[in-house]
Amino acid sequence: MKLLIINFEMDDHSGVLAWQASLARALAARCESVWVLTERIGSFAPASNLSVDRLDYRPFGIPYRAGGWLLAQWRIARECKRRGIDRCFIHMNHPWGYRLQPVFRLTGIPCVMWYAHGNVSPSLRWALRGVTRVITSTPEGFRIKSPKIRIVGQGIDSRLFRVPAFAAERNDILYVGRVSPRKRIDLLLAVMAEVAKIDPANPMRLRIVGPTLTPEDQRYDMEMRSRMWSMGLQDRVEFTGFVPQEHHPGLYASAFLHLNVSKTGSMDKTVLEALACGCPVLTSNEAFREMLSPRPEFRLDSDDPGVIARRMLAIHSGMAAYPPEPLRAMVAGIHDQDNLVNKVMAQLGEVK
């Protein structure tokens, strides 16, 4: 298979999308060749049969919206023909599902698109019309009914995220991800204020790990840091900022709990990464309802900070009930990258 991949970025040190480069390499290992078109090129480990180019929004200096899109399509179609591309995989960057619809029709290249998010936008509906098939992690990850949809689960690098060799004292609560309003950092601060009221002597500390990506994120980050100080939580909350993904397993090793209260509506990878490291989780994400049914105490059905705080304290005091290996077994072989690559390749092989 000669595969075209379209994604957001190729950067092993990306704040939130390092797994795009990892998945592209894993797919390249199963293909004759892979050509990646991406919006941002950073530092990534190469593969001999993988080439990367930046998506061109201004061909010959003409803005995309002023007609540059026609030139971009012509260039991509020409290069697909030259390279003998026979399949396309759009990884998360869904607008290219409709932008390249004429290319897919002209070249006869079938396209499989990955989308896993609760948001449904007009551009997503247009993309659905343009692609051959959609794959997603859970039913909640793609909320438009269509016969094109296939549920394939999620995929993390279970070789990187694994149970630590040595058990350490765990008093940290860990949030990992983008710092943005959608992630509800304000609720996390309110929860820690409740912990301070309920059990002032408890040593637990919240570490907020992740980057800001937009000016809105940066404003929100500053607002939350200011709120932390005004609430007197500076000894209980730490804004760690960006940490490269390869160091995340060490963070999970120091945590007794990964806390996730985002409302993305999709299967957040950080929850799976925590479980793969043997770290208990507490999440309000509805996409995990079925997966966490054997551990209902890991599911949040309330946004009340007091309810969440008491649940955290209960997990902290009962850590002996959560040995790491059974938690890892909820992910390994089910939601790991090797399994996802097999499913992606199977879907690419089926479409015509």
GROMACS .gro file of N, CA, C and O in nm, residues 227-269:
model
  172
  227ARG      N    1  -0.638   3.270   4.013
  227ARG     CA    2  -0.742   3.214   4.100
  227ARG      C    3  -0.682   3.121   4.204
  227ARG      O    4  -0.726   3.117   4.319
  228MET      N    5  -0.581   3.043   4.164
  228MET     CA    6  -0.513   2.954   4.259
  228MET      C    7  -0.461   3.034   4.379
  228MET      O    8  -0.480   2.994   4.495
  229TRP      N    9  -0.396   3.147   4.353
  229TRP     CA   10  -0.342   3.229   4.461
  229TRP      C   11  -0.453   3.291   4.544
  229TRP      O   12  -0.445   3.294   4.668
  230SER      N   13  -0.558   3.339   4.478
  230SER     CA   14  -0.666   3.403   4.553
  230SER      C   15  -0.741   3.304   4.641
  230SER      O   16  -0.797   3.341   4.745
  231MET      N   17  -0.739   3.175   4.602
  231MET     CA   18  -0.805   3.071   4.682
  231MET      C   19  -0.711   3.013   4.787
  231MET      O   20  -0.751   2.925   4.864
  232GLY      N   21  -0.585   3.058   4.790
  232GLY     CA   22  -0.490   3.008   4.888
  232GLY      C   23  -0.447   2.864   4.863
  232GLY      O   24  -0.415   2.790   4.956
  233LEU      N   25  -0.442   2.825   4.735
  233LEU     CA   26  -0.412   2.686   4.700
  233LEU      C   27  -0.269   2.667   4.649
  233LEU      O   28  -0.236   2.561   4.595
  234GLN      N   29  -0.184   2.766   4.666
  234GLN     CA   30  -0.050   2.760   4.609
  234GLN      C   31   0.033   2.645   4.664
  234GLN      O   32   0.129   2.601   4.600
  235ASP      N   33  -0.001   2.593   4.784
  235ASP     CA   34   0.071   2.478   4.839
  235ASP      C   35   0.008   2.345   4.798
  235ASP      O   36   0.064   2.239   4.824
  236ARG      N   37  -0.108   2.351   4.735
  236ARG     CA   38  -0.179   2.228   4.696
  236ARG      C   39  -0.189   2.210   4.545
  236ARG      O   40  -0.229   2.104   4.497
  237VAL      N   41  -0.157   2.313   4.469
  237VAL     CA   42  -0.171   2.308   4.324
  237VAL      C   43  -0.041   2.356   4.260
  237VAL      O   44   0.016   2.457   4.302
  238GLU      N   45   0.003   2.285   4.158
  238GLU     CA   46   0.123   2.323   4.084
  238GLU      C   47   0.092   2.325   3.935
  238GLU      O   48   0.046   2.225   3.879
  239PHE      N   49   0.113   2.439   3.870
  239PHE     CA   50   0.103   2.447   3.724
  239PHE      C   51   0.239   2.412   3.667
  239PHE      O   52   0.330   2.495   3.663
  240THR      N   53   0.255   2.290   3.622
  240THR     CA   54   0.384   2.241   3.575
  240THR      C   55   0.415   2.289   3.435
  240THR      O   56   0.531   2.310   3.398
  241GLY      N   57   0.311   2.308   3.352
  241GLY     CA   58   0.332   2.348   3.213
  241GLY      C   59   0.364   2.229   3.124
  241GLY      O   60   0.337   2.114   3.158
  242PHE      N   61   0.425   2.257   3.011
  242PHE     CA   62   0.453   2.153   2.912
  242PHE      C   63   0.561   2.058   2.961
  242PHE      O   64   0.665   2.100   3.012
  243VAL      N   65   0.536   1.927   2.945
  243VAL     CA   66   0.633   1.822   2.972
  243VAL      C   67   0.633   1.728   2.851
  243VAL      O   68   0.526   1.681   2.811
  244PRO      N   69   0.748   1.699   2.788
  244PRO     CA   70   0.750   1.607   2.674
  244PRO      C   71   0.687   1.473   2.708
  244PRO      O   72   0.699   1.424   2.820
  245GLN      N   73   0.622   1.414   2.608
  245GLN     CA   74   0.547   1.292   2.632
  245GLN      C   75   0.631   1.179   2.689
  245GLN      O   76   0.582   1.100   2.771
  246GLU      N   77   0.758   1.172   2.651
  246GLU     CA   78   0.841   1.061   2.699
  246GLU      C   79   0.861   1.064   2.850
  246GLU      O   80   0.900   0.964   2.911
  247HIS      N   81   0.832   1.178   2.912
  247HIS     CA   82   0.846   1.189   3.058
  247HIS      C   83   0.712   1.171   3.131
  247HIS      O   84   0.711   1.171   3.255
  248HIS      N   85   0.604   1.154   3.057
  248HIS     CA   86   0.474   1.139   3.122
  248HIS      C   87   0.464   1.013   3.209
  248HIS      O   88   0.402   1.017   3.315
  249PRO      N   89   0.521   0.899   3.167
  249PRO     CA   90   0.511   0.780   3.255
  249PRO      C   91   0.566   0.805   3.394
  249PRO      O   92   0.511   0.754   3.493
  250GLY      N   93   0.673   0.883   3.405
  250GLY     CA   94   0.726   0.915   3.537
  250GLY      C   95   0.630   0.997   3.620
  250GLY      O   96   0.625   0.984   3.744
  251LEU      N   97   0.551   1.082   3.554
  251LEU     CA   98   0.451   1.160   3.625
  251LEU      C   99   0.340   1.070   3.679
  251LEU      O  100   0.297   1.084   3.794
  252TYR      N  101   0.295   0.976   3.597
  252TYR     CA  102   0.192   0.883   3.642
  252TYR      C  103   0.243   0.796   3.757
  252TYR      O  104   0.167   0.756   3.845
  253ALA      N  105   0.373   0.767   3.756
  253ALA     CA  106   0.430   0.683   3.862
  253ALA      C  107   0.424   0.752   3.997
  253ALA      O  108   0.422   0.685   4.101
  254SER      N  109   0.422   0.886   3.997
  254SER     CA  110   0.419   0.959   4.123
  254SER      C  111   0.278   0.995   4.168
  254SER      O  112   0.259   1.056   4.273
  255ALA      N  113   0.178   0.959   4.087
  255ALA     CA  114   0.040   1.000   4.114
  255ALA      C  115  -0.043   0.882   4.165
  255ALA      O  116  -0.025   0.769   4.120
  256PHE      N  117  -0.133   0.910   4.256
  256PHE     CA  118  -0.228   0.807   4.299
  256PHE      C  119  -0.356   0.815   4.218
  256PHE      O  120  -0.439   0.724   4.222
  257LEU      N  121  -0.371   0.925   4.138
  257LEU     CA  122  -0.495   0.944   4.064
  257LEU      C  123  -0.473   1.037   3.945
  257LEU      O  124  -0.402   1.139   3.956
  258HIS      N  125  -0.532   1.000   3.831
  258HIS     CA  126  -0.540   1.090   3.717
  258HIS      C  127  -0.682   1.143   3.712
  258HIS      O  128  -0.778   1.067   3.702
  259LEU      N  129  -0.697   1.276   3.718
  259LEU     CA  130  -0.828   1.340   3.723
  259LEU      C  131  -0.859   1.405   3.590
  259LEU      O  132  -0.781   1.487   3.540
  260ASN      N  133  -0.973   1.370   3.532
  260ASN     CA  134  -1.011   1.417   3.400
  260ASN      C  135  -1.158   1.458   3.404
  260ASN      O  136  -1.246   1.373   3.416
  261VAL      N  137  -1.184   1.589   3.397
  261VAL     CA  138  -1.322   1.637   3.401
  261VAL      C  139  -1.358   1.711   3.273
  261VAL      O  140  -1.452   1.791   3.271
  262SER      N  141  -1.286   1.685   3.165
  262SER     CA  142  -1.313   1.754   3.039
  262SER      C  143  -1.445   1.706   2.981
  262SER      O  144  -1.496   1.599   3.014
  263LYS      N  145  -1.500   1.788   2.891
  263LYS     CA  146  -1.626   1.756   2.826
  263LYS      C  147  -1.606   1.741   2.675
  263LYS      O  148  -1.688   1.785   2.596
  264THR      N  149  -1.498   1.676   2.636
  264THR     CA  150  -1.473   1.658   2.493
  264THR      C  151  -1.568   1.558   2.431
  264THR      O  152  -1.594   1.562   2.312
  265GLY      N  153  -1.619   1.465   2.512
  265GLY     CA  154  -1.710   1.365   2.460
  265GLY      C  155  -1.640   1.253   2.385
  265GLY      O  156  -1.706   1.168   2.325
  266SER      N  157  -1.509   1.249   2.388
  266SER     CA  158  -1.435   1.142   2.321
  266SER      C  159  -1.344   1.075   2.421
  266SER      O  160  -1.324   1.123   2.533
  267MET      N  161  -1.285   0.962   2.381
  267MET     CA  162  -1.202   0.883   2.470
  267MET      C  163  -1.065   0.948   2.485
  267MET      O  164  -0.974   0.925   2.404
  268ASP      N  165  -1.049   1.032   2.588
  268ASP     CA  166  -0.922   1.102   2.609
  268ASP      C  167  -0.809   1.003   2.630
  268ASP      O  168  -0.815   0.916   2.717
  269LYS      N  169  -0.701   1.021   2.554
  269LYS     CA  170  -0.590   0.927   2.559
  269LYS      C  171  -0.519   0.929   2.694
  269LYS      O  172  -0.462   0.828   2.735
   0.00000   0.00000   0.00000
